[in-house]
JSON list of C-alpha atoms and ligand atoms in Angstrom, two decimals:
[
{"chain": "A", "resi": 1, "resn": "MET", "atom": "CA", "xyz": [59.45, -5.95, 1.07]},
{"chain": "A", "resi": 2, "resn": "ALA", "atom": "CA", "xyz": [59.72, -5.95, -2.70]},
{"chain": "A", "resi": 3, "resn": "ASN", "atom": "CA", "xyz": [57.29, -7.82, -4.89]},
{"chain": "A", "resi": 4, "resn": "GLU", "atom": "CA", "xyz": [59.33, -9.79, -7.43]},
{"chain": "A", "resi": 5, "resn": "LYS", "atom": "CA", "xyz": [58.95, -12.42, -10.11]},
{"chain": "A", "resi": 6, "resn": "THR", "atom": "CA", "xyz": [61.31, -15.35, -10.58]},
{"chain": "A", "resi": 7, "resn": "LEU", "atom": "CA", "xyz": [61.56, -18.29, -12.97]},
{"chain": "A", "resi": 8, "resn": "SER", "atom": "CA", "xyz": [61.18, -21.81, -11.62]},
{"chain": "A", "resi": 9, "resn": "ILE", "atom": "CA", "xyz": [61.61, -25.06, -13.54]},
{"chain": "A", "resi": 10, "resn": "ILE", "atom": "CA", "xyz": [60.55, -28.40, -12.09]},
{"chain": "A", "resi": 11, "resn": "LYS", "atom": "CA", "xyz": [63.09, -30.70, -13.71]},
{"chain": "A", "resi": 12, "resn": "PRO", "atom": "CA", "xyz": [62.54, -34.11, -15.39]},
{"chain": "A", "resi": 13, "resn": "ASN", "atom": "CA", "xyz": [63.46, -36.23, -12.34]},
{"chain": "A", "resi": 14, "resn": "SER", "atom": "CA", "xyz": [60.66, -34.56, -10.38]},
{"chain": "A", "resi": 15, "resn": "THR", "atom": "CA", "xyz": [58.02, -34.67, -13.13]},
{"chain": "A", "resi": 16, "resn": "LEU", "atom": "CA", "xyz": [58.89, -38.38, -13.57]},
{"chain": "A", "resi": 17, "resn": "ASP", "atom": "CA", "xyz": [58.57, -39.02, -9.83]},
{"chain": "A", "resi": 18, "resn": "ASN", "atom": "CA", "xyz": [55.14, -37.29, -9.66]},
{"chain": "A", "resi": 19, "resn": "ASN", "atom": "CA", "xyz": [56.45, -34.57, -7.38]},
{"chain": "A", "resi": 20, "resn": "ILE", "atom": "CA", "xyz": [55.05, -31.58, -9.31]},
{"chain": "A", "resi": 21, "resn": "GLY", "atom": "CA", "xyz": [52.20, -31.12, -6.82]},
{"chain": "A", "resi": 22, "resn": "ASN", "atom": "CA", "xyz": [54.44, -31.58, -3.79]},
{"chain": "A", "resi": 23, "resn": "ILE", "atom": "CA", "xyz": [56.86, -28.93, -5.05]},
{"chain": "A", "resi": 24, "resn": "ILE", "atom": "CA", "xyz": [54.15, -26.42, -6.03]},
{"chain": "A", "resi": 25, "resn": "SER", "atom": "CA", "xyz": [52.61, -26.97, -2.61]},
{"chain": "A", "resi": 26, "resn": "ILE", "atom": "CA", "xyz": [55.87, -25.87, -0.96]},
{"chain": "A", "resi": 27, "resn": "PHE", "atom": "CA", "xyz": [55.87, -22.69, -3.07]},
{"chain": "A", "resi": 28, "resn": "GLU", "atom": "CA", "xyz": [52.22, -21.90, -2.30]},
{"chain": "A", "resi": 29, "resn": "LYS", "atom": "CA", "xyz": [52.51, -22.61, 1.43]},
{"chain": "A", "resi": 30, "resn": "ASN", "atom": "CA", "xyz": [55.41, -20.15, 1.55]},
{"chain": "A", "resi": 31, "resn": "GLY", "atom": "CA", "xyz": [53.71, -17.19, -0.10]},
{"chain": "A", "resi": 32, "resn": "LEU", "atom": "CA", "xyz": [54.77, -17.63, -3.74]},
{"chain": "A", "resi": 33, "resn": "ARG", "atom": "CA", "xyz": [51.99, -17.55, -6.35]},
{"chain": "A", "resi": 34, "resn": "ILE", "atom": "CA", "xyz": [52.12, -18.93, -9.89]},
{"chain": "A", "resi": 35, "resn": "SER", "atom": "CA", "xyz": [51.86, -16.06, -12.41]},
{"chain": "A", "resi": 36, "resn": "ALA", "atom": "CA", "xyz": [52.48, -18.18, -15.53]},
{"chain": "A", "resi": 37, "resn": "ALA", "atom": "CA", "xyz": [53.02, -21.88, -16.25]},
{"chain": "A", "resi": 38, "resn": "ARG", "atom": "CA", "xyz": [53.91, -24.18, -19.14]},
{"chain": "A", "resi": 39, "resn": "PHE", "atom": "CA", "xyz": [54.39, -27.93, -19.19]},
{"chain": "A", "resi": 40, "resn": "ALA", "atom": "CA", "xyz": [56.79, -28.85, -22.00]},
{"chain": "A", "resi": 41, "resn": "LYS", "atom": "CA", "xyz": [59.53, -31.14, -23.26]},
{"chain": "A", "resi": 42, "resn": "LEU", "atom": "CA", "xyz": [62.46, -28.87, -24.14]},
{"chain": "A", "resi": 43, "resn": "SER", "atom": "CA", "xyz": [64.30, -29.20, -27.42]},
{"chain": "A", "resi": 44, "resn": "LYS", "atom": "CA", "xyz": [68.11, -29.47, -27.34]},
{"chain": "A", "resi": 45, "resn": "GLU", "atom": "CA", "xyz": [68.34, -25.95, -28.81]},
{"chain": "A", "resi": 46, "resn": "LYS", "atom": "CA", "xyz": [65.99, -24.46, -26.21]},
{"chain": "A", "resi": 47, "resn": "ALA", "atom": "CA", "xyz": [67.83, -26.12, -23.29]},
{"chain": "A", "resi": 48, "resn": "GLU", "atom": "CA", "xyz": [71.25, -25.07, -24.66]},
{"chain": "A", "resi": 49, "resn": "GLY", "atom": "CA", "xyz": [70.06, -21.48, -25.04]},
{"chain": "A", "resi": 50, "resn": "PHE", "atom": "CA", "xyz": [68.66, -21.37, -21.54]},
{"chain": "A", "resi": 51, "resn": "TYR", "atom": "CA", "xyz": [71.92, -22.61, -19.98]},
{"chain": "A", "resi": 52, "resn": "ILE", "atom": "CA", "xyz": [74.23, -20.72, -22.38]},
{"chain": "A", "resi": 53, "resn": "GLU", "atom": "CA", "xyz": [76.24, -19.23, -19.47]},
{"chain": "A", "resi": 54, "resn": "HIS", "atom": "CA", "xyz": [77.35, -22.77, -18.57]},
{"chain": "A", "resi": 55, "resn": "LYS", "atom": "CA", "xyz": [78.43, -23.66, -22.14]},
{"chain": "A", "resi": 56, "resn": "GLU", "atom": "CA", "xyz": [82.11, -24.07, -21.26]},
{"chain": "A", "resi": 57, "resn": "ARG", "atom": "CA", "xyz": [81.49, -26.10, -18.09]},
{"chain": "A", "resi": 58, "resn": "PRO", "atom": "CA", "xyz": [82.40, -29.81, -18.18]},
{"chain": "A", "resi": 59, "resn": "PHE", "atom": "CA", "xyz": [78.85, -30.79, -17.18]},
{"chain": "A", "resi": 60, "resn": "PHE", "atom": "CA", "xyz": [77.11, -28.77, -19.95]},
{"chain": "A", "resi": 61, "resn": "GLY", "atom": "CA", "xyz": [76.41, -31.79, -22.19]},
{"chain": "A", "resi": 62, "resn": "GLU", "atom": "CA", "xyz": [75.10, -33.83, -19.28]},
{"chain": "A", "resi": 63, "resn": "LEU", "atom": "CA", "xyz": [72.92, -30.91, -18.16]},
{"chain": "A", "resi": 64, "resn": "VAL", "atom": "CA", "xyz": [71.32, -30.49, -21.59]},
{"chain": "A", "resi": 65, "resn": "THR", "atom": "CA", "xyz": [70.80, -34.25, -21.99]},
{"chain": "A", "resi": 66, "resn": "PHE", "atom": "CA", "xyz": [69.06, -34.41, -18.62]},
{"chain": "A", "resi": 67, "resn": "MET", "atom": "CA", "xyz": [66.91, -31.31, -19.16]},
{"chain": "A", "resi": 68, "resn": "THR", "atom": "CA", "xyz": [65.63, -32.74, -22.48]},
{"chain": "A", "resi": 69, "resn": "SER", "atom": "CA", "xyz": [65.10, -36.28, -21.11]},
{"chain": "A", "resi": 70, "resn": "GLY", "atom": "CA", "xyz": [61.51, -35.69, -20.00]},
{"chain": "A", "resi": 71, "resn": "PRO", "atom": "CA", "xyz": [58.91, -33.00, -19.44]},
{"chain": "A", "resi": 72, "resn": "VAL", "atom": "CA", "xyz": [59.52, -29.95, -17.31]},
{"chain": "A", "resi": 73, "resn": "MET", "atom": "CA", "xyz": [57.11, -27.58, -15.55]},
{"chain": "A", "resi": 74, "resn": "ILE", "atom": "CA", "xyz": [58.19, -24.00, -16.22]},
{"chain": "A", "resi": 75, "resn": "MET", "atom": "CA", "xyz": [56.66, -21.35, -14.00]},
{"chain": "A", "resi": 76, "resn": "VAL", "atom": "CA", "xyz": [56.84, -17.70, -13.10]},
{"chain": "A", "resi": 77, "resn": "LEU", "atom": "CA", "xyz": [56.54, -17.35, -9.33]},
{"chain": "A", "resi": 78, "resn": "GLU", "atom": "CA", "xyz": [55.59, -14.05, -7.75]},
{"chain": "A", "resi": 79, "resn": "GLY", "atom": "CA", "xyz": [55.79, -12.78, -4.18]},
{"chain": "A", "resi": 80, "resn": "ASP", "atom": "CA", "xyz": [57.76, -10.75, -1.64]},
{"chain": "A", "resi": 81, "resn": "ASN", "atom": "CA", "xyz": [61.47, -11.21, -2.40]},
{"chain": "A", "resi": 82, "resn": "ALA", "atom": "CA", "xyz": [60.51, -14.08, -4.71]},
{"chain": "A", "resi": 83, "resn": "VAL", "atom": "CA", "xyz": [64.04, -14.62, -6.08]},
{"chain": "A", "resi": 84, "resn": "ALA", "atom": "CA", "xyz": [65.64, -15.17, -2.66]},
{"chain": "A", "resi": 85, "resn": "LYS", "atom": "CA", "xyz": [62.57, -16.91, -1.22]},
{"chain": "A", "resi": 86, "resn": "ASN", "atom": "CA", "xyz": [62.57, -19.44, -4.07]},
{"chain": "A", "resi": 87, "resn": "ARG", "atom": "CA", "xyz": [66.30, -20.10, -3.61]},
{"chain": "A", "resi": 88, "resn": "GLU", "atom": "CA", "xyz": [65.79, -20.62, 0.12]},
{"chain": "A", "resi": 89, "resn": "LEU", "atom": "CA", "xyz": [62.95, -23.10, -0.55]},
{"chain": "A", "resi": 90, "resn": "MET", "atom": "CA", "xyz": [65.03, -24.98, -3.18]},
{"chain": "A", "resi": 91, "resn": "GLY", "atom": "CA", "xyz": [68.10, -25.42, -0.96]},
{"chain": "A", "resi": 92, "resn": "ALA", "atom": "CA", "xyz": [71.71, -25.79, -2.12]},
{"chain": "A", "resi": 93, "resn": "THR", "atom": "CA", "xyz": [72.41, -26.85, -5.74]},
{"chain": "A", "resi": 94, "resn": "ASN", "atom": "CA", "xyz": [73.96, -30.09, -4.51]},
{"chain": "A", "resi": 95, "resn": "PRO", "atom": "CA", "xyz": [71.31, -31.95, -2.48]},
{"chain": "A", "resi": 96, "resn": "ALA", "atom": "CA", "xyz": [74.08, -33.33, -0.26]},
{"chain": "A", "resi": 97, "resn": "ASN", "atom": "CA", "xyz": [74.52, -29.76, 1.02]},
{"chain": "A", "resi": 98, "resn": "ALA", "atom": "CA", "xyz": [70.83, -28.78, 1.08]},
{"chain": "A", "resi": 99, "resn": "ALA", "atom": "CA", "xyz": [69.14, -27.94, 4.39]},
{"chain": "A", "resi": 100, "resn": "PRO", "atom": "CA", "xyz": [66.48, -30.27, 5.81]},
{"chain": "A", "resi": 101, "resn": "GLY", "atom": "CA", "xyz": [62.99, -29.58, 4.47]},
{"chain": "A", "resi": 102, "resn": "THR", "atom": "CA", "xyz": [64.20, -27.90, 1.28]},
{"chain": "A", "resi": 103, "resn": "ILE", "atom": "CA", "xyz": [62.95, -29.13, -2.11]},
{"chain": "A", "resi": 104, "resn": "ARG", "atom": "CA", "xyz": [66.36, -30.47, -3.12]},
{"chain": "A", "resi": 105, "resn": "LYS", "atom": "CA", "xyz": [66.86, -32.27, 0.19]},
{"chain": "A", "resi": 106, "resn": "LEU", "atom": "CA", "xyz": [63.42, -33.84, -0.15]},
{"chain": "A", "resi": 107, "resn": "TYR", "atom": "CA", "xyz": [63.34, -34.74, -3.85]},
{"chain": "A", "resi": 108, "resn": "ALA", "atom": "CA", "xyz": [66.72, -34.33, -5.63]},
{"chain": "A", "resi": 109, "resn": "LYS", "atom": "CA", "xyz": [68.84, -37.31, -6.65]},
{"chain": "A", "resi": 110, "resn": "SER", "atom": "CA", "xyz": [72.19, -35.61, -7.40]},
{"chain": "A", "resi": 111, "resn": "VAL", "atom": "CA", "xyz": [73.73, -32.25, -8.32]},
{"chain": "A", "resi": 112, "resn": "GLY", "atom": "CA", "xyz": [72.61, -32.88, -11.92]},
{"chain": "A", "resi": 113, "resn": "GLU", "atom": "CA", "xyz": [69.17, -34.33, -11.18]},
{"chain": "A", "resi": 114, "resn": "ASN", "atom": "CA", "xyz": [68.46, -31.67, -8.59]},
{"chain": "A", "resi": 115, "resn": "SER", "atom": "CA", "xyz": [64.67, -31.31, -9.05]},
{"chain": "A", "resi": 116, "resn": "VAL", "atom": "CA", "xyz": [64.34, -27.57, -9.58]},
{"chain": "A", "resi": 117, "resn": "HIS", "atom": "CA", "xyz": [65.95, -24.57, -11.19]},
{"chain": "A", "resi": 118, "resn": "GLY", "atom": "CA", "xyz": [65.45, -21.06, -9.85]},
{"chain": "A", "resi": 119, "resn": "SER", "atom": "CA", "xyz": [66.73, -17.70, -11.08]},
{"chain": "A", "resi": 120, "resn": "ASP", "atom": "CA", "xyz": [69.78, -16.50, -9.13]},
{"chain": "A", "resi": 121, "resn": "SER", "atom": "CA", "xyz": [69.04, -12.73, -9.32]},
{"chain": "A", "resi": 122, "resn": "VAL", "atom": "CA", "xyz": [66.36, -10.28, -10.37]},
{"chain": "A", "resi": 123, "resn": "THR", "atom": "CA", "xyz": [68.33, -9.61, -13.58]},
{"chain": "A", "resi": 124, "resn": "SER", "atom": "CA", "xyz": [68.56, -13.33, -14.41]},
{"chain": "A", "resi": 125, "resn": "ALA", "atom": "CA", "xyz": [64.87, -13.71, -13.60]},
{"chain": "A", "resi": 126, "resn": "GLU", "atom": "CA", "xyz": [63.96, -11.05, -16.17]},
{"chain": "A", "resi": 127, "resn": "ARG", "atom": "CA", "xyz": [66.05, -12.76, -18.86]},
{"chain": "A", "resi": 128, "resn": "GLU", "atom": "CA", "xyz": [64.81, -16.26, -17.98]},
{"chain": "A", "resi": 129, "resn": "ILE", "atom": "CA", "xyz": [61.13, -15.25, -17.84]},
{"chain": "A", "resi": 130, "resn": "ALA", "atom": "CA", "xyz": [61.42, -13.54, -21.24]},
{"chain": "A", "resi": 131, "resn": "TYR", "atom": "CA", "xyz": [63.14, -16.69, -22.61]},
{"chain": "A", "resi": 132, "resn": "PHE", "atom": "CA", "xyz": [60.07, -18.84, -21.96]},
{"chain": "A", "resi": 133, "resn": "PHE", "atom": "CA", "xyz": [57.07, -16.48, -21.78]},
{"chain": "A", "resi": 134, "resn": "GLU", "atom": "CA", "xyz": [55.49, -13.67, -23.77]},
{"chain": "A", "resi": 135, "resn": "LYS", "atom": "CA", "xyz": [54.63, -10.59, -21.69]},
{"chain": "A", "resi": 136, "resn": "ASN", "atom": "CA", "xyz": [50.89, -11.30, -22.00]},
{"chain": "A", "resi": 137, "resn": "ASP", "atom": "CA", "xyz": [51.33, -14.86, -20.64]},
{"chain": "A", "resi": 138, "resn": "VAL", "atom": "CA", "xyz": [52.37, -13.49, -17.23]},
{"chain": "A", "resi": 139, "resn": "VAL", "atom": "CA", "xyz": [49.50, -12.46, -14.94]},
{"chain": "A", "resi": 140, "resn": "ASN", "atom": "CA", "xyz": [50.21, -10.09, -12.04]},
{"chain": "A", "resi": 141, "resn": "ARG", "atom": "CA", "xyz": [49.07, -11.79, -8.83]},
{"chain": "A", "resi": 142, "resn": "PHE", "atom": "CA", "xyz": [49.55, -8.89, -6.41]},
{"chain": "B", "resi": 201, "resn": "CMP", "atom": "P1", "xyz": [70.52, -25.12, -12.03]},
{"chain": "B", "resi": 201, "resn": "CMP", "atom": "O1", "xyz": [70.07, -24.26, -10.91]},
{"chain": "B", "resi": 201, "resn": "CMP", "atom": "O2", "xyz": [69.49, -25.56, -13.00]},
{"chain": "B", "resi": 201, "resn": "CMP", "atom": "O3", "xyz": [71.68, -24.34, -12.83]},
{"chain": "B", "resi": 201, "resn": "CMP", "atom": "C1", "xyz": [72.69, -25.02, -13.54]},
{"chain": "B", "resi": 201, "resn": "CMP", "atom": "C2", "xyz": [72.69, -26.47, -13.28]},
{"chain": "B", "resi": 201, "resn": "CMP", "atom": "O4", "xyz": [73.86, -27.16, -13.60]},
{"chain": "B", "resi": 201, "resn": "CMP", "atom": "C3", "xyz": [72.50, -26.74, -11.82]},
{"chain": "B", "resi": 201, "resn": "CMP", "atom": "O5", "xyz": [71.21, -26.40, -11.41]},
{"chain": "B", "resi": 201, "resn": "CMP", "atom": "C4", "xyz": [72.87, -28.20, -11.70]},
{"chain": "B", "resi": 201, "resn": "CMP", "atom": "O6", "xyz": [71.76, -29.06, -11.91]},
{"chain": "B", "resi": 201, "resn": "CMP", "atom": "C5", "xyz": [73.83, -28.35, -12.86]},
{"chain": "B", "resi": 201, "resn": "CMP", "atom": "N1", "xyz": [75.17, -28.65, -12.32]},
{"chain": "B", "resi": 201, "resn": "CMP", "atom": "C6", "xyz": [75.92, -27.86, -11.56]},
{"chain": "B", "resi": 201, "resn": "CMP", "atom": "N2", "xyz": [77.08, -28.49, -11.25]},
{"chain": "B", "resi": 201, "resn": "CMP", "atom": "C7", "xyz": [77.02, -29.71, -11.83]},
{"chain": "B", "resi": 201, "resn": "CMP", "atom": "C8", "xyz": [77.89, -30.82, -11.87]},
{"chain": "B", "resi": 201, "resn": "CMP", "atom": "N3", "xyz": [79.07, -30.79, -11.23]},
{"chain": "B", "resi": 201, "resn": "CMP", "atom": "N4", "xyz": [77.49, -31.91, -12.56]},
{"chain": "B", "resi": 201, "resn": "CMP", "atom": "C9", "xyz": [76.29, -31.93, -13.20]},
{"chain": "B", "resi": 201, "resn": "CMP", "atom": "N5", "xyz": [75.43, -30.88, -13.21]},
{"chain": "B", "resi": 201, "resn": "CMP", "atom": "C10", "xyz": [75.78, -29.80, -12.51]}
]
């Protein structure tokens, strides 16, 4: 299997609800290791830049408002097939459709306040990791 890195963000509803540890525990129990981490409150500009591909979507304003409403935990996760593994652990974007035991089923409130973000491909992961971290901030764990 391929060792990969992916970007994970624990969103403001989950930092507010004190679920950072519960979510990281799910990653660690399933073979993903943290290779870099930052706890931060995003500026409007930083959040807009991160979600630029959604700029024309009707929910873009709501998404940026939510992502800047409180602190986020931004992490690089590393492991075998980390991109797909992280998406499996997160569950469907809309928690109403998420499988039992997934992070979004356990902790998300709505499609907007859905607890976590995860890169959707290896290419996105590379862009998203570079958006938040310098090369030297990321430690190889394998
Ligand atoms: P995320 O994985 O962070 O990527 C884009 C985000 O847009 C997504 O999770 C959702 O939180 C958000 N999103 C998608 N669809 C909607 C929607 N219909 N209303 C509000 N937010 C949405």
